[in-house]
């Protein structure tokens, strides 16, 4: 039986794989034995490493289809194959719908939905000719399934991304598996911007049933699983990596109203 962590000889691309969640995914794939190539607009401050090996980096604007195509051609020339693509790059600033203007919101959709479409199409050209096919993993968000005030365009893009993955899984089967890892809150170097100091981060973590925010390594482990032979019959799925989700606010309100006076 295949070991879940054995990706030796495999080649993986992680978009936005240089920091935060992306770096966690990159490290997990490296630790599992894969050769990993990352891309982003800016290079990392230091190489992303694990198990004594480093990921290769290329600067790419993922919103530029020609640049994306050229990047995957470089991967083909260097490695001769591509086994796994993790579409991690994305994000959004806090911006209410009425304050940003249509063009700014469209840029958020472009980065979080159209860029993964571009990269997936380029990866498909490499993978479909391989006897072993390949796998594509989208990094989704719970924002795609619940209201997301302040990040509505992001939530809409993530909802579209999961639907896109399910359609790809049907169109590109059986050679290529396509899945989505649906994230809740993850602790990264940007967490203080959203949740405040350490006490604030811990307080937010206590609202999660498992009692903490996810670590980037938790996301990485899920991506390694989906890339591995243990997930050979998993495609078109959404894997929830959110620690049990969010405790419904009405439960706290009900508890408060029924406390003894």
CSV table of C-alpha atoms in Angstrom, one decimal:
chain,number,residue,atom,x,y,z
A,1,UNK,CA,0.0,0.0,0.0
A,2,UNK,CA,1.3,3.5,-0.9
A,3,UNK,CA,2.6,5.5,2.0
A,4,UNK,CA,0.6,8.7,2.4
A,5,UNK,CA,3.8,10.8,2.7
A,6,UNK,CA,5.8,9.3,-0.2
A,7,UNK,CA,5.8,11.7,-3.1
A,8,UNK,CA,9.3,10.9,-4.2
A,9,UNK,CA,9.9,11.5,-7.8
A,10,UNK,CA,6.8,13.7,-8.2
A,11,UNK,CA,6.9,17.3,-9.4
A,12,UNK,CA,4.6,19.9,-7.8
A,13,UNK,CA,3.8,23.5,-8.5
A,14,UNK,CA,2.5,25.7,-5.6
A,15,UNK,CA,1.3,29.1,-6.6
A,16,UNK,CA,1.9,31.8,-3.9
A,17,UNK,CA,4.0,29.1,-2.2
A,18,UNK,CA,6.5,31.5,-0.6
A,19,UNK,CA,4.8,32.6,2.6
A,20,UNK,CA,1.9,31.9,5.0
A,21,UNK,CA,-0.3,29.0,3.9
A,22,UNK,CA,1.5,28.6,0.6
A,23,UNK,CA,4.9,28.1,2.4
A,24,UNK,CA,3.3,25.5,4.7
A,25,UNK,CA,2.0,23.6,1.6
A,26,UNK,CA,5.5,23.9,0.0
A,27,UNK,CA,7.2,22.6,3.1
A,28,UNK,CA,4.8,19.6,3.4
A,29,UNK,CA,5.3,18.6,-0.2
A,30,UNK,CA,9.1,18.9,0.1
A,31,UNK,CA,9.0,16.8,3.3
A,32,UNK,CA,7.0,14.2,1.4
A,33,UNK,CA,9.8,13.9,-1.2
A,34,UNK,CA,8.4,16.0,-4.1
A,35,UNK,CA,10.3,18.4,-6.2
A,36,UNK,CA,8.5,21.7,-5.6
A,37,UNK,CA,8.4,24.8,-7.8
A,38,UNK,CA,6.8,27.9,-6.5
A,39,UNK,CA,5.7,31.2,-8.2
A,40,UNK,CA,4.5,34.6,-7.0
A,41,UNK,CA,5.0,38.2,-8.1
A,42,UNK,CA,7.8,38.7,-5.5
A,43,UNK,CA,10.5,36.4,-4.4
A,44,UNK,CA,10.6,35.1,-0.8
A,45,UNK,CA,12.8,36.8,1.7
A,46,UNK,CA,14.5,33.5,2.1
A,47,UNK,CA,14.2,30.1,0.4
A,48,UNK,CA,11.4,27.8,1.5
A,49,UNK,CA,13.0,24.6,2.8
A,50,UNK,CA,12.1,21.3,4.4
A,51,UNK,CA,13.9,18.0,4.8
A,52,UNK,CA,17.2,19.5,3.7
A,53,UNK,CA,15.8,20.6,0.3
A,54,UNK,CA,14.6,23.9,-1.1
A,55,UNK,CA,11.8,24.9,-3.5
A,56,UNK,CA,12.6,26.5,-6.8
A,57,UNK,CA,11.1,29.9,-7.3
A,58,UNK,CA,10.0,31.8,-10.4
A,59,UNK,CA,8.5,35.3,-10.5
A,60,UNK,CA,5.1,35.2,-12.3
A,61,UNK,CA,2.1,37.4,-12.5
A,62,UNK,CA,-0.6,34.8,-12.4
A,63,UNK,CA,-3.2,37.2,-13.9
A,64,UNK,CA,-1.2,37.2,-17.1
A,65,UNK,CA,-2.1,34.1,-19.2
A,66,UNK,CA,1.0,34.4,-21.4
A,67,UNK,CA,3.3,34.6,-18.4
A,68,UNK,CA,1.6,31.6,-16.8
A,69,UNK,CA,2.0,29.6,-20.0
A,70,UNK,CA,5.7,30.5,-20.2
A,71,UNK,CA,6.2,29.5,-16.6
A,72,UNK,CA,4.7,26.0,-17.1
A,73,UNK,CA,6.8,25.6,-20.2
A,74,UNK,CA,9.9,26.2,-18.0
A,75,UNK,CA,8.6,23.6,-15.6
A,76,UNK,CA,8.3,21.2,-18.6
A,77,UNK,CA,11.8,21.9,-19.8
A,78,UNK,CA,13.4,21.5,-16.4
A,79,UNK,CA,11.5,18.5,-15.1
A,80,UNK,CA,9.8,16.9,-18.1
A,81,UNK,CA,6.6,16.4,-16.1
A,82,UNK,CA,4.1,17.9,-13.7
A,83,UNK,CA,2.3,15.7,-11.2
A,84,UNK,CA,0.6,18.2,-8.8
A,85,UNK,CA,-0.6,21.8,-9.0
A,86,UNK,CA,-1.8,23.5,-5.8
A,87,UNK,CA,-3.6,26.8,-6.6
A,88,UNK,CA,-2.9,28.6,-3.4
A,89,UNK,CA,-2.3,32.2,-4.5
A,90,UNK,CA,-5.0,34.6,-3.6
A,91,UNK,CA,-6.3,36.9,-0.9
A,92,UNK,CA,-8.1,40.2,-0.5
A,93,UNK,CA,-8.0,43.4,1.6
A,94,UNK,CA,-11.0,44.3,3.7
A,95,UNK,CA,-13.2,46.4,1.5
A,96,UNK,CA,-17.0,46.9,1.8
A,97,UNK,CA,-18.8,46.5,-1.5
A,98,UNK,CA,-20.0,50.1,-1.6
A,99,UNK,CA,-16.5,51.5,-1.0
A,100,UNK,CA,-14.3,49.8,-3.5
A,101,UNK,CA,-15.7,50.4,-6.9
A,102,UNK,CA,-16.4,47.7,-9.5
A,103,UNK,CA,-12.8,47.7,-10.9
A,104,UNK,CA,-11.2,47.0,-7.5
A,105,UNK,CA,-13.6,44.2,-6.7
A,106,UNK,CA,-13.0,42.7,-10.2
A,107,UNK,CA,-9.3,42.5,-9.5
A,108,UNK,CA,-10.0,40.4,-6.4
A,109,UNK,CA,-12.1,38.0,-8.6
A,110,UNK,CA,-9.3,38.0,-11.2
A,111,UNK,CA,-6.7,36.9,-8.7
A,112,UNK,CA,-8.8,34.4,-6.8
A,113,UNK,CA,-10.8,32.8,-9.7
A,114,UNK,CA,-9.4,33.6,-13.1
A,115,UNK,CA,-5.7,33.1,-12.1
A,116,UNK,CA,-6.4,29.6,-10.9
A,117,UNK,CA,-8.3,28.9,-14.1
A,118,UNK,CA,-5.2,30.1,-16.1
A,119,UNK,CA,-2.8,28.0,-14.1
A,120,UNK,CA,-5.1,24.9,-14.3
A,121,UNK,CA,-5.4,25.2,-18.0
A,122,UNK,CA,-1.6,25.4,-18.4
A,123,UNK,CA,-1.1,22.5,-16.0
A,124,UNK,CA,-3.7,20.4,-18.0
A,125,UNK,CA,-1.6,20.7,-21.1
A,126,UNK,CA,1.3,19.0,-19.3
A,127,UNK,CA,-0.6,16.5,-17.3
A,128,UNK,CA,-3.0,15.1,-19.9
A,129,UNK,CA,-0.2,13.6,-22.0
A,130,UNK,CA,1.3,11.7,-19.0
A,131,UNK,CA,0.5,8.1,-18.4
A,132,UNK,CA,0.1,8.9,-14.7
A,133,UNK,CA,-2.1,11.9,-15.2
A,134,UNK,CA,-1.9,14.4,-12.4
A,135,UNK,CA,-3.8,16.2,-9.6
A,136,UNK,CA,-4.9,19.7,-9.1
A,137,UNK,CA,-5.9,21.1,-5.7
A,138,UNK,CA,-7.7,24.4,-5.3
A,139,UNK,CA,-7.3,26.3,-2.0
A,140,UNK,CA,-10.8,27.4,-1.2
A,141,UNK,CA,-12.3,29.1,1.8
A,142,UNK,CA,-15.4,29.0,4.1
A,143,UNK,CA,-16.0,32.5,2.8
A,144,UNK,CA,-17.3,30.8,-0.4
A,145,UNK,CA,-20.2,29.2,1.5
A,146,UNK,CA,-21.2,31.9,4.0
A,147,UNK,CA,-21.8,35.7,3.9
A,148,UNK,CA,-18.5,37.5,3.8
A,149,UNK,CA,-19.0,41.2,4.6
A,150,UNK,CA,-15.9,43.2,3.8
A,151,UNK,CA,-14.6,40.5,1.5
A,152,UNK,CA,-17.7,39.8,-0.7
A,153,UNK,CA,-15.8,39.6,-4.0
A,154,UNK,CA,-13.4,37.2,-2.4
A,155,UNK,CA,-16.2,35.0,-1.1
A,156,UNK,CA,-17.9,35.0,-4.5
A,157,UNK,CA,-14.6,34.1,-6.2
A,158,UNK,CA,-14.0,31.2,-3.8
A,159,UNK,CA,-17.5,29.9,-4.4
A,160,UNK,CA,-16.9,30.0,-8.1
A,161,UNK,CA,-13.5,28.3,-7.6
A,162,UNK,CA,-15.0,25.3,-5.9
A,163,UNK,CA,-17.6,25.0,-8.6
A,164,UNK,CA,-14.9,25.3,-11.2
A,165,UNK,CA,-13.0,22.4,-9.5
A,166,UNK,CA,-16.0,20.1,-9.6
A,167,UNK,CA,-16.5,20.8,-13.3
A,168,UNK,CA,-12.8,20.3,-14.1
A,169,UNK,CA,-13.0,17.0,-12.2
A,170,UNK,CA,-15.7,15.7,-14.6
A,171,UNK,CA,-14.2,17.1,-17.8
A,172,UNK,CA,-10.7,16.0,-17.2
A,173,UNK,CA,-11.4,12.6,-15.7
A,174,UNK,CA,-10.0,10.0,-15.5
A,175,UNK,CA,-6.5,11.3,-16.1
A,176,UNK,CA,-6.6,14.3,-13.8
A,177,UNK,CA,-8.1,14.5,-10.3
A,178,UNK,CA,-9.3,18.0,-9.1
A,179,UNK,CA,-10.3,18.8,-5.5
A,180,UNK,CA,-10.7,21.7,-3.2
A,181,UNK,CA,-9.3,22.2,0.3
A,182,UNK,CA,-11.8,24.5,2.0
A,183,UNK,CA,-10.0,26.5,4.7
A,184,UNK,CA,-11.3,28.3,7.8
A,185,UNK,CA,-9.0,30.6,9.8
A,186,UNK,CA,-5.3,29.9,9.5
A,187,UNK,CA,-2.5,31.3,11.7
A,188,UNK,CA,0.1,33.0,9.6
A,189,UNK,CA,2.4,36.0,9.8
A,190,UNK,CA,-0.6,38.2,8.8
A,191,UNK,CA,-2.8,37.0,11.6
A,192,UNK,CA,-2.1,40.0,13.8
A,193,UNK,CA,-3.5,42.3,11.1
A,194,UNK,CA,-6.9,40.5,11.4
A,195,UNK,CA,-7.1,39.3,15.0
A,196,UNK,CA,-4.8,41.6,17.0
A,197,UNK,CA,-2.1,40.5,19.5
A,198,UNK,CA,-1.5,37.0,20.8
A,199,UNK,CA,-4.3,37.2,23.3
A,200,UNK,CA,-6.7,38.2,20.4
A,201,UNK,CA,-5.5,35.3,18.2
A,202,UNK,CA,-6.0,32.9,21.1
A,203,UNK,CA,-9.5,34.3,21.8
A,204,UNK,CA,-10.5,33.9,18.1
A,205,UNK,CA,-9.0,30.3,18.2
A,206,UNK,CA,-11.3,29.4,21.1
A,207,UNK,CA,-14.3,30.1,18.9
A,208,UNK,CA,-13.3,27.1,16.7
A,209,UNK,CA,-14.5,23.7,18.0
A,210,UNK,CA,-11.0,22.3,18.0
A,211,UNK,CA,-9.8,25.3,20.1
A,212,UNK,CA,-7.2,26.9,17.8
A,213,UNK,CA,-6.6,28.4,14.4
A,214,UNK,CA,-5.2,26.0,11.7
A,215,UNK,CA,-1.4,26.1,11.2
A,216,UNK,CA,-0.1,26.2,7.6
A,217,UNK,CA,1.3,22.7,8.2
A,218,UNK,CA,-2.3,21.4,8.7
A,219,UNK,CA,-3.2,22.7,5.2
A,220,UNK,CA,0.0,21.2,3.8
A,221,UNK,CA,-0.8,17.8,5.2
A,222,UNK,CA,-4.2,17.9,3.5
A,223,UNK,CA,-2.6,18.8,0.2
A,224,UNK,CA,0.0,16.0,0.5
A,225,UNK,CA,-2.9,13.6,1.0
A,226,UNK,CA,-4.8,14.7,-2.0
A,227,UNK,CA,-1.6,14.5,-4.1
A,228,UNK,CA,-0.8,11.0,-2.9
A,229,UNK,CA,-1.9,7.6,-4.2
A,230,UNK,CA,-4.0,7.3,-1.0
A,231,UNK,CA,-6.4,9.8,-2.7
A,232,UNK,CA,-6.5,8.0,-6.0
A,233,UNK,CA,-10.3,7.7,-5.9
A,234,UNK,CA,-11.0,11.2,-4.6
A,235,UNK,CA,-11.9,13.8,-7.2
A,236,UNK,CA,-14.5,16.6,-7.3
A,237,UNK,CA,-14.4,16.8,-3.5
A,238,UNK,CA,-14.2,19.6,-1.0
A,239,UNK,CA,-12.1,18.7,2.0
A,240,UNK,CA,-13.0,21.0,5.0
A,241,UNK,CA,-9.9,22.0,6.9
A,242,UNK,CA,-11.6,24.3,9.4
A,243,UNK,CA,-11.3,22.7,12.8
A,244,UNK,CA,-15.0,21.9,13.0
A,245,UNK,CA,-16.2,25.3,11.6
A,246,UNK,CA,-17.6,28.2,13.5
A,247,UNK,CA,-19.8,28.0,16.6
A,248,UNK,CA,-23.2,29.5,15.6
A,249,UNK,CA,-23.7,32.9,17.3
A,250,UNK,CA,-27.2,32.0,18.3
A,251,UNK,CA,-25.9,29.3,20.7
A,252,UNK,CA,-24.0,31.9,22.7
A,253,UNK,CA,-26.9,34.3,22.7
A,254,UNK,CA,-29.2,31.5,23.9
A,255,UNK,CA,-26.8,30.5,26.7
A,256,UNK,CA,-26.5,34.1,27.8
A,257,UNK,CA,-30.3,34.5,28.0
A,258,UNK,CA,-30.7,31.4,30.1
A,259,UNK,CA,-28.0,32.0,32.7
A,260,UNK,CA,-29.3,32.2,36.3
A,261,UNK,CA,-29.6,35.7,37.6
